[in-house]
Amino acid sequence: MLRNAAYGPKTVVQPGKQVEQPVLDSAANAPEKATFDSAEGYELSAIAQQAVAAIHQWVETSDLDAGETMADRLMSLFVGIADANKDGELDDDEQEIVEAALNAAWDYLESMGVDESDISALLNDWDDTVANNVIDLVATTLPEGEDAADQMISTFAFGDDEQGAVFDATYAKRIVVRDGKKVRVNKRIAGTVRLSAKQKVAIRKMQAKSHSAKARAGRLRSFKARKSMSI
């Protein structure tokens, strides 16, 4: 009985009769795979939204601690995306989230006109000289006003009614899992990153940017679009 419930009834072979082999119903399995891919893509887009919010918050930085660099502040913001208990230690799952966020940040900075070599120096080596140059460039290209900046964050990650998202979650997924693509962000954040009080405040502000009304609306549109496509 238990075997029949798990595997179906046992086939009885008649003498001289060929057993018909079962055929996997790939069409039936397709919706399940599409749902999985869609869920993963949605999560990557949500991480991308936080990554852009981190960059916007970073550009606004005016309260560095003594001895803290702009590169240090950026690193702390990305640690804050994944580090739920804010203890500065990242486990393997949290490292994966940070890696996805950094690759999304790479795409965003590239779309803002930052040179790839500078992006690599910033996100792989946390070079402070490059960090200040990148801030100067990004600051001149950001829109004026909080609403416009929020819309920019949402559009990058999820798109809007007029265009698709700038961020390609499918491509990002290949980057993260190292499937036939060169991993652009190739260095993990090692050791413990002790978050200062000012850094924790910056993280809270970054999180507020990624949870604004426009950010939530972008996620809702993305969810509705996937639902309408039955994925």
XYZ file of C-alpha atoms in Angstrom:
231
model
C 0.000 0.000 0.000
C 2.736 2.470 1.002
C 4.771 1.589 -2.069
C 1.745 2.135 -4.303
C 1.112 5.520 -2.713
C 4.707 6.621 -3.278
C 5.458 5.082 -6.642
C 2.114 3.969 -8.110
C 0.930 0.380 -8.654
C 3.523 -2.159 -9.725
C 3.441 -3.005 -13.432
C 2.672 -6.627 -14.244
C 4.571 -7.815 -17.313
C 2.636 -10.159 -19.586
C 4.684 -12.835 -21.373
C 5.760 -11.660 -24.809
C 4.456 -8.158 -24.259
C 6.774 -5.153 -24.229
C 6.382 -2.828 -21.299
C 5.586 0.725 -22.321
C 8.156 3.040 -20.785
C 6.837 6.065 -18.878
C 7.470 9.440 -20.447
C 8.309 12.380 -18.226
C 5.822 15.155 -18.710
C 8.205 18.055 -19.234
C 5.300 20.367 -20.004
C 3.749 19.572 -16.649
C 7.036 20.290 -14.900
C 7.581 23.547 -16.770
C 5.259 25.718 -14.624
C 7.007 24.542 -11.464
C 10.424 25.417 -12.913
C 9.129 28.751 -14.205
C 7.751 29.585 -10.772
C 11.101 28.733 -9.177
C 13.031 30.818 -11.704
C 10.569 33.679 -11.292
C 10.835 33.593 -7.506
C 14.627 33.589 -7.713
C 14.612 36.424 -10.226
C 12.236 38.420 -8.042
C 14.483 37.961 -5.006
C 17.522 39.084 -7.016
C 15.610 42.164 -8.157
C 14.691 42.941 -4.552
C 18.360 42.639 -3.595
C 19.255 44.923 -6.518
C 16.800 47.477 -5.180
C 18.595 47.446 -1.839
C 21.972 47.707 -3.568
C 20.957 50.877 -5.398
C 19.467 52.300 -2.208
C 22.824 51.620 -0.547
C 24.664 53.570 -3.244
C 22.244 56.508 -2.979
C 22.645 56.577 0.793
C 26.417 56.335 0.396
C 26.518 59.341 -1.921
C 24.716 61.366 0.767
C 27.281 60.465 3.459
C 28.431 63.428 5.543
C 29.056 61.842 8.936
C 32.128 59.612 8.662
C 33.634 58.381 11.900
C 37.232 59.267 12.744
C 39.435 57.062 10.580
C 36.501 55.808 8.500
C 36.797 56.138 4.716
C 34.069 56.406 2.104
C 34.994 52.896 0.973
C 34.524 51.688 4.563
C 31.066 53.252 4.673
C 30.052 51.616 1.409
C 31.198 48.222 2.657
C 29.205 48.648 5.859
C 26.057 49.429 3.878
C 26.416 46.257 1.837
C 27.073 44.240 4.975
C 23.867 45.763 6.334
C 21.862 44.412 3.394
C 22.497 40.831 4.502
C 23.579 40.952 8.146
C 20.244 40.588 9.934
C 21.569 40.829 13.492
C 24.140 43.524 12.611
C 26.981 41.689 14.347
C 29.305 42.263 11.384
C 29.807 38.556 10.753
C 28.545 37.054 7.507
C 27.734 33.370 7.156
C 27.706 31.623 3.770
C 24.075 32.541 3.027
C 24.680 36.174 3.932
C 27.845 36.240 1.815
C 25.769 35.040 -1.142
C 23.309 37.890 -0.642
C 26.136 40.427 -0.430
C 27.672 38.991 -3.598
C 24.364 39.363 -5.436
C 24.023 42.932 -4.144
C 27.549 43.856 -5.219
C 26.975 42.482 -8.713
C 23.767 44.509 -8.934
C 25.722 47.559 -7.775
C 28.234 46.849 -10.543
C 25.432 46.969 -13.122
C 24.035 50.162 -11.643
C 27.359 51.996 -11.503
C 28.124 50.895 -15.048
C 24.758 52.275 -16.185
C 25.741 55.576 -14.530
C 28.887 55.770 -16.651
C 31.481 54.521 -14.161
C 34.406 52.736 -15.825
C 34.632 48.980 -15.210
C 38.180 49.207 -13.866
C 37.020 51.756 -11.290
C 34.043 49.609 -10.339
C 36.348 46.636 -9.816
C 38.746 48.700 -7.694
C 35.813 49.908 -5.616
C 33.814 46.707 -5.127
C 36.690 44.213 -5.069
C 39.455 46.235 -3.393
C 37.445 48.950 -1.604
C 39.857 51.577 -2.919
C 39.096 54.880 -1.182
C 40.569 57.138 -3.864
C 38.345 55.480 -6.443
C 35.426 55.643 -4.004
C 35.603 59.428 -3.852
C 35.895 59.700 -7.642
C 32.865 57.441 -8.098
C 30.834 59.507 -5.629
C 31.642 62.685 -7.559
C 30.478 61.083 -10.808
C 27.323 59.462 -9.441
C 26.307 62.589 -7.527
C 26.182 64.573 -10.777
C 23.895 62.033 -12.462
C 21.353 61.454 -9.684
C 17.968 63.141 -10.158
C 16.907 65.965 -7.869
C 14.281 65.238 -5.251
C 13.552 62.230 -3.070
C 10.624 61.026 -5.188
C 12.693 61.026 -8.378
C 15.519 59.166 -6.635
C 13.074 56.590 -5.249
C 11.640 56.114 -8.737
C 15.146 55.609 -10.114
C 15.802 52.863 -7.556
C 12.533 51.093 -8.353
C 12.913 51.374 -12.125
C 16.430 49.941 -12.076
C 15.339 46.838 -10.186
C 11.805 46.223 -11.438
C 11.130 48.529 -14.378
C 8.022 50.665 -14.760
C 4.952 50.837 -16.957
C 6.937 52.162 -19.915
C 10.122 50.113 -19.885
C 11.678 47.013 -18.445
C 14.095 46.916 -15.573
C 17.660 48.005 -16.244
C 18.811 45.249 -13.909
C 18.741 41.814 -15.585
C 17.952 39.283 -12.856
C 18.490 36.353 -15.224
C 22.002 37.572 -16.049
C 22.697 38.284 -12.385
C 21.694 34.740 -11.503
C 24.302 33.392 -13.898
C 26.896 35.697 -12.374
C 26.104 34.616 -8.831
C 26.187 30.887 -9.523
C 29.278 31.163 -11.750
C 27.559 29.397 -14.629
C 29.857 29.973 -17.567
C 30.405 33.628 -16.720
C 33.307 35.460 -15.193
C 32.393 36.569 -11.704
C 33.016 40.295 -11.622
C 32.918 40.660 -7.846
C 35.425 37.978 -6.947
C 36.429 38.802 -3.378
C 34.344 38.050 -0.329
C 34.144 40.426 2.611
C 36.476 38.691 5.033
C 36.539 38.802 8.803
C 34.188 40.744 11.032
C 33.005 44.203 10.002
C 32.274 46.060 13.232
C 29.422 48.426 12.517
C 29.589 51.785 14.264
C 26.525 53.664 15.498
C 26.712 56.028 12.516
C 26.987 53.122 10.095
C 23.920 51.485 11.636
C 22.000 54.744 11.219
C 23.079 54.856 7.557
C 21.895 51.266 7.119
C 18.474 52.159 8.538
C 18.232 55.096 6.126
C 19.253 52.828 3.250
C 16.569 50.323 4.233
C 13.994 53.115 4.349
C 14.881 54.064 0.767
C 14.345 50.484 -0.421
C 10.996 50.288 1.429
C 9.530 53.599 0.307
C 6.088 53.767 -1.302
C 7.630 53.832 -4.778
C 9.859 50.887 -3.922
C 6.877 48.870 -2.699
C 4.881 49.885 -5.775
C 7.691 48.640 -8.007
C 7.714 45.278 -6.263
C 3.915 45.074 -6.541
C 4.007 45.787 -10.289
C 6.654 43.122 -10.713
C 4.554 40.616 -8.766
C 1.420 41.406 -10.804
C 3.342 41.097 -14.077
C 4.624 37.653 -13.127
C 1.158 36.599 -11.982
C -0.419 37.727 -15.270
C 2.130 35.582 -17.129
C 1.275 32.627 -14.867
C 4.845 32.280 -13.609
